[in-house]
Amino acid sequence: MSERPTRRGFASRPADPEQWIKAADSAPRDSDAGSFTARLTIDVTPELRGRIKIAAFRRGVTVADMLRELLAREFPLDPDGDHP
């Protein structure tokens, strides 16, 4: 019987993790920094997720936009370019 071909899985680890991490720091091809995003995944309880969704709905914004604003407010750009 023939063997299955070895395929790289969706969540497989990169061969060179350091290069993979640094790749996110490179500038986007169209040089519009605002169009470059990275996905951030966090674990929250279903109750907190519900409260977040309700808060966003009441404000008339998406959850993503509300959380981006919150993170930008909590972690402002330092004028010197240094990170705390």
Phi, psi and omega in degrees: 000145183281149179276152175288143176292143178284121179241146176284128182284164181302317185255023180289153181283147178290154179295322181236091184301322181298316178295322180297317179293315181293335180299329179290340180277349181287152181289146177293157184298324182274006178055023173257098185300333180292338181273351181269121179230161175229141181279135177242123182248129177230155176260125176228157178289156177302326179294315179294320178301318178297317179296321179295315180296320178294317179299317179295317179299315180297328180276351180074029179230168175279159177300317181300313180296319180296317181288326175299317179297316179298314180293321178295323179290319181285331183232070183291157175293133176277133182303333180274355181083003179276150176257141180297000000 
